[in-house]
């Protein structure tokens, strides 16, 4: 039999404290968010449980359930609509942008040496192309929080009762101003914010993919080529934004009666 040599490799004792520190640090990144989520869940539970006790003491548990269901439904509808629209809009902007985005450095006209053009990729454009999903999730969560507070507003709208009296100018029933107007204003307000975010996000993506021609020595920008497909996209979003502003202006007229 051949003799086999076994070598015993001793671990460096200096690495153990470092490994322990890294292990503890990795655990802290999980513990701190967990504590924050647990604290938020506890306060939310205390808030809803207090309301439930108050409604149940009066015998109106069904009313509490109806309000809670309306808040959940409005949060899901607004959050899903805003998140999906933002994701699709930014995804469309990323797909219609040229690939890859570059800056073109030209040689100085006064330079005797002939230097070929040099291309450099813009790092921020890569990040913006991947920002569609997180941006949609963030916008969806913000819209869901806004929709959660509008549950009672939409309950009043769907279960409104006419007052039997009309205003002397527009001839609308007073119930329109008490029940319908708050719901229309809430929808238009959230839609306006979502449109502004989508317009700014799409504009940033197209700007990051713009081809810029600069002088190598002076670093002065010359020819700028904005993506052609981005013009139609941004103009469409701008037109939708103006239509929404016109709708809010129309709603401002009956608001004067209040």
Short mmCIF file of C-alpha atoms in Angstrom, two decimals:
data_model
loop_
_atom_site.label_atom_id
_atom_site.label_comp_id
_atom_site.label_asym_id
_atom_site.label_seq_id
_atom_site.Cartn_x
_atom_site.Cartn_y
_atom_site.Cartn_z
CA UNK A 1 0.00 0.00 0.00
CA UNK A 2 1.15 3.46 -0.80
CA UNK A 3 1.80 5.80 2.03
CA UNK A 4 -0.70 8.57 2.17
CA UNK A 5 0.22 11.91 3.64
CA UNK A 6 -2.38 13.85 5.45
CA UNK A 7 -1.88 17.52 6.06
CA UNK A 8 -3.69 19.29 8.85
CA UNK A 9 -4.62 22.81 7.89
CA UNK A 10 -5.04 25.02 10.88
CA UNK A 11 -7.53 27.83 10.59
CA UNK A 12 -6.33 31.32 11.13
CA UNK A 13 -7.63 32.41 14.53
CA UNK A 14 -7.76 36.02 13.33
CA UNK A 15 -10.49 35.16 10.80
CA UNK A 16 -12.94 33.87 13.39
CA UNK A 17 -13.81 37.29 14.91
CA UNK A 18 -14.23 38.68 11.41
CA UNK A 19 -16.55 35.86 10.42
CA UNK A 20 -18.54 36.31 13.58
CA UNK A 21 -18.83 40.05 12.94
CA UNK A 22 -20.01 39.44 9.38
CA UNK A 23 -22.48 36.83 10.59
CA UNK A 24 -23.86 39.21 13.23
CA UNK A 25 -24.04 42.04 10.68
CA UNK A 26 -26.00 39.88 8.25
CA UNK A 27 -28.42 38.98 11.00
CA UNK A 28 -28.89 42.64 11.94
CA UNK A 29 -30.08 43.41 8.41
CA UNK A 30 -32.85 40.88 8.98
CA UNK A 31 -33.61 41.69 12.62
CA UNK A 32 -34.03 45.46 12.26
CA UNK A 33 -36.63 45.31 9.43
CA UNK A 34 -38.37 42.48 11.28
CA UNK A 35 -38.68 44.61 14.42
CA UNK A 36 -39.99 47.53 12.36
CA UNK A 37 -42.59 45.32 10.66
CA UNK A 38 -43.63 43.79 13.98
CA UNK A 39 -44.03 47.25 15.55
CA UNK A 40 -46.08 48.48 12.60
CA UNK A 41 -48.28 45.38 12.70
CA UNK A 42 -48.81 45.83 16.44
CA UNK A 43 -49.91 49.46 16.10
CA UNK A 44 -52.19 48.59 13.18
CA UNK A 45 -53.76 45.76 15.18
CA UNK A 46 -54.27 48.06 18.18
CA UNK A 47 -55.92 50.69 15.97
CA UNK A 48 -58.36 48.27 14.33
CA UNK A 49 -59.06 46.32 17.49
CA UNK A 50 -59.96 49.53 19.33
CA UNK A 51 -62.38 50.47 16.56
CA UNK A 52 -63.85 46.97 16.61
CA UNK A 53 -64.45 47.17 20.36
CA UNK A 54 -66.16 50.54 19.95
CA UNK A 55 -68.44 49.35 17.12
CA UNK A 56 -69.23 46.08 18.90
CA UNK A 57 -70.16 47.91 22.11
CA UNK A 58 -72.82 49.75 20.10
CA UNK A 59 -73.96 46.63 18.25
CA UNK A 60 -72.66 47.77 14.83
CA UNK A 61 -70.15 45.05 14.01
CA UNK A 62 -71.55 44.80 10.48
CA UNK A 63 -70.88 48.49 9.92
CA UNK A 64 -67.25 48.02 10.96
CA UNK A 65 -66.94 45.06 8.62
CA UNK A 66 -68.43 47.04 5.74
CA UNK A 67 -66.06 49.97 6.27
CA UNK A 68 -63.07 47.63 6.54
CA UNK A 69 -64.06 45.75 3.37
CA UNK A 70 -64.54 49.01 1.47
CA UNK A 71 -61.09 50.23 2.54
CA UNK A 72 -59.45 46.96 1.47
CA UNK A 73 -61.21 46.93 -1.91
CA UNK A 74 -60.35 50.54 -2.70
CA UNK A 75 -56.74 49.97 -1.63
CA UNK A 76 -56.41 46.88 -3.84
CA UNK A 77 -58.08 48.54 -6.85
CA UNK A 78 -56.11 51.79 -6.68
CA UNK A 79 -52.83 50.06 -5.81
CA UNK A 80 -53.10 47.46 -8.56
CA UNK A 81 -54.18 49.99 -11.19
CA UNK A 82 -51.46 52.51 -10.35
CA UNK A 83 -48.72 49.87 -10.01
CA UNK A 84 -49.56 48.05 -13.23
CA UNK A 85 -49.90 51.27 -15.25
CA UNK A 86 -46.58 52.59 -13.94
CA UNK A 87 -44.80 49.30 -14.64
CA UNK A 88 -46.19 49.05 -18.19
CA UNK A 89 -45.46 52.70 -18.94
CA UNK A 90 -41.83 52.57 -17.78
CA UNK A 91 -41.35 49.18 -19.41
CA UNK A 92 -42.59 50.63 -22.69
CA UNK A 93 -40.22 53.58 -22.36
CA UNK A 94 -37.30 51.22 -21.74
CA UNK A 95 -38.14 49.05 -24.75
CA UNK A 96 -38.59 52.00 -27.10
CA UNK A 97 -35.25 53.50 -26.06
CA UNK A 98 -32.15 52.84 -28.18
CA UNK A 99 -29.64 50.27 -26.98
CA UNK A 100 -26.99 50.94 -25.83
CA UNK A 101 -27.01 54.62 -24.81
CA UNK A 102 -23.72 56.27 -25.65
CA UNK A 103 -21.86 59.55 -25.49
CA UNK A 104 -19.84 60.26 -28.62
CA UNK A 105 -16.55 62.10 -28.10
CA UNK A 106 -15.31 63.78 -31.27
CA UNK A 107 -11.79 65.04 -31.84
CA UNK A 108 -11.10 68.75 -31.55
CA UNK A 109 -11.15 70.51 -34.90
CA UNK A 110 -7.92 72.36 -34.00
CA UNK A 111 -6.19 69.17 -32.91
CA UNK A 112 -3.56 68.02 -35.38
CA UNK A 113 -3.71 64.43 -34.28
CA UNK A 114 -6.54 62.41 -35.73
CA UNK A 115 -8.30 60.76 -32.84
CA UNK A 116 -11.11 58.32 -33.66
CA UNK A 117 -14.45 58.82 -31.92
CA UNK A 118 -14.75 57.06 -28.58
CA UNK A 119 -17.97 55.62 -27.17
CA UNK A 120 -18.81 55.45 -23.49
CA UNK A 121 -21.89 53.85 -22.01
CA UNK A 122 -24.00 55.77 -19.51
CA UNK A 123 -24.28 53.67 -16.31
CA UNK A 124 -27.45 55.39 -15.07
CA UNK A 125 -29.36 54.27 -18.16
CA UNK A 126 -28.91 50.63 -17.15
CA UNK A 127 -30.37 51.35 -13.72
CA UNK A 128 -33.32 53.24 -15.19
CA UNK A 129 -34.11 50.36 -17.55
CA UNK A 130 -34.43 48.06 -14.54
CA UNK A 131 -36.45 50.52 -12.46
CA UNK A 132 -39.84 49.65 -13.96
CA UNK A 133 -40.72 46.90 -11.46
CA UNK A 134 -39.58 48.65 -8.22
CA UNK A 135 -41.10 51.96 -9.36
CA UNK A 136 -44.41 50.24 -10.11
CA UNK A 137 -44.36 48.55 -6.71
CA UNK A 138 -43.64 51.82 -4.88
CA UNK A 139 -46.31 53.78 -6.77
CA UNK A 140 -48.78 50.94 -6.22
CA UNK A 141 -48.16 50.92 -2.48
CA UNK A 142 -48.57 54.70 -2.22
CA UNK A 143 -51.80 54.54 -4.23
CA UNK A 144 -53.02 51.67 -2.04
CA UNK A 145 -52.44 53.72 1.11
CA UNK A 146 -54.36 56.61 -0.44
CA UNK A 147 -57.19 54.32 -1.51
CA UNK A 148 -57.41 52.79 1.97
CA UNK A 149 -58.49 56.14 3.40
CA UNK A 150 -61.17 56.56 0.72
CA UNK A 151 -63.27 53.54 1.67
CA UNK A 152 -65.94 55.57 3.47
CA UNK A 153 -65.98 58.14 0.66
CA UNK A 154 -66.91 55.49 -1.89
CA UNK A 155 -69.46 53.94 0.48
CA UNK A 156 -71.19 57.31 0.65
CA UNK A 157 -71.10 57.53 -3.13
CA UNK A 158 -72.57 54.07 -3.78
CA UNK A 159 -75.24 54.35 -1.05
CA UNK A 160 -76.16 57.99 -1.53
CA UNK A 161 -79.75 59.17 -1.13
CA UNK A 162 -81.11 62.23 -2.97
CA UNK A 163 -81.90 65.28 -0.84
CA UNK A 164 -84.90 66.25 -2.93
CA UNK A 165 -83.58 69.78 -3.48
CA UNK A 166 -81.47 71.18 -6.33
CA UNK A 167 -79.02 74.05 -6.47
CA UNK A 168 -80.28 77.16 -8.30
CA UNK A 169 -77.38 77.42 -10.78
CA UNK A 170 -76.56 73.98 -12.19
CA UNK A 171 -79.79 72.25 -11.19
CA UNK A 172 -78.04 69.30 -9.56
CA UNK A 173 -79.37 67.58 -6.49
CA UNK A 174 -77.53 68.51 -3.30
CA UNK A 175 -76.52 64.86 -2.91
CA UNK A 176 -74.17 65.38 -5.86
CA UNK A 177 -72.12 67.87 -3.84
CA UNK A 178 -72.19 65.81 -0.64
CA UNK A 179 -71.59 62.30 -2.00
CA UNK A 180 -70.48 62.39 -5.66
CA UNK A 181 -68.05 65.32 -5.68
CA UNK A 182 -65.68 63.91 -3.00
CA UNK A 183 -65.38 60.61 -4.88
CA UNK A 184 -64.70 62.31 -8.22
CA UNK A 185 -62.11 64.60 -6.66
CA UNK A 186 -60.37 61.66 -4.96
CA UNK A 187 -60.15 59.68 -8.21
CA UNK A 188 -58.90 62.64 -10.22
CA UNK A 189 -56.34 63.56 -7.55
CA UNK A 190 -54.78 60.08 -7.46
CA UNK A 191 -54.86 59.82 -11.25
CA UNK A 192 -53.10 63.19 -11.56
CA UNK A 193 -50.28 62.14 -9.24
CA UNK A 194 -49.84 58.81 -11.04
CA UNK A 195 -49.73 60.54 -14.44
CA UNK A 196 -47.12 63.04 -13.24
CA UNK A 197 -44.93 60.24 -11.86
CA UNK A 198 -45.25 58.28 -15.12
CA UNK A 199 -44.45 61.33 -17.24
CA UNK A 200 -41.36 62.20 -15.19
CA UNK A 201 -40.18 58.57 -15.09
CA UNK A 202 -40.56 58.06 -18.84
CA UNK A 203 -38.81 61.39 -19.54
CA UNK A 204 -35.86 60.35 -17.35
CA UNK A 205 -35.52 57.03 -19.17
CA UNK A 206 -35.53 58.69 -22.59
CA UNK A 207 -33.10 61.39 -21.46
CA UNK A 208 -30.72 58.74 -20.14
CA UNK A 209 -30.74 57.09 -23.58
CA UNK A 210 -30.15 60.31 -25.50
CA UNK A 211 -27.08 60.31 -27.76
CA UNK A 212 -24.85 63.29 -27.02
CA UNK A 213 -21.95 64.38 -29.23
CA UNK A 214 -19.23 66.24 -27.33
CA UNK A 215 -15.83 67.69 -28.07
CA UNK A 216 -13.03 65.59 -26.62
CA UNK A 217 -10.89 68.49 -25.44
CA UNK A 218 -13.41 71.19 -24.50
CA UNK A 219 -16.13 68.76 -23.31
CA UNK A 220 -18.75 71.02 -24.88
CA UNK A 221 -21.87 69.26 -26.03
CA UNK A 222 -22.85 69.57 -29.65
CA UNK A 223 -25.37 67.39 -31.42
CA UNK A 224 -28.05 65.82 -29.21
CA UNK A 225 -30.23 63.01 -30.57
CA UNK A 226 -33.34 62.44 -28.46
CA UNK A 227 -35.04 59.07 -29.07
CA UNK A 228 -37.66 59.52 -31.78
CA UNK A 229 -40.04 56.98 -30.23
CA UNK A 230 -39.91 58.89 -26.94
CA UNK A 231 -41.49 61.98 -28.45
CA UNK A 232 -44.76 60.22 -29.27
CA UNK A 233 -44.84 58.52 -25.89
CA UNK A 234 -44.20 61.70 -23.90
CA UNK A 235 -46.66 63.71 -25.99
CA UNK A 236 -49.35 61.09 -25.35
CA UNK A 237 -48.73 61.25 -21.60
CA UNK A 238 -48.76 65.05 -21.75
CA UNK A 239 -52.07 65.02 -23.61
CA UNK A 240 -53.59 62.69 -21.00
CA UNK A 241 -52.28 64.98 -18.27
CA UNK A 242 -53.88 68.04 -19.89
CA UNK A 243 -57.19 66.20 -20.26
CA UNK A 244 -57.12 65.33 -16.58
CA UNK A 245 -56.33 68.94 -15.67
CA UNK A 246 -59.29 70.00 -17.81
CA UNK A 247 -61.51 67.54 -15.94
CA UNK A 248 -60.34 68.91 -12.58
CA UNK A 249 -61.04 72.43 -13.84
CA UNK A 250 -64.57 71.35 -14.75
CA UNK A 251 -65.03 69.96 -11.24
CA UNK A 252 -63.89 73.30 -9.84
CA UNK A 253 -67.03 75.01 -11.12
CA UNK A 254 -69.54 73.15 -8.93
CA UNK A 255 -67.03 73.42 -6.08
CA UNK A 256 -67.59 77.17 -6.08
CA UNK A 257 -71.11 76.57 -4.75
CA UNK A 258 -69.71 74.94 -1.64
#
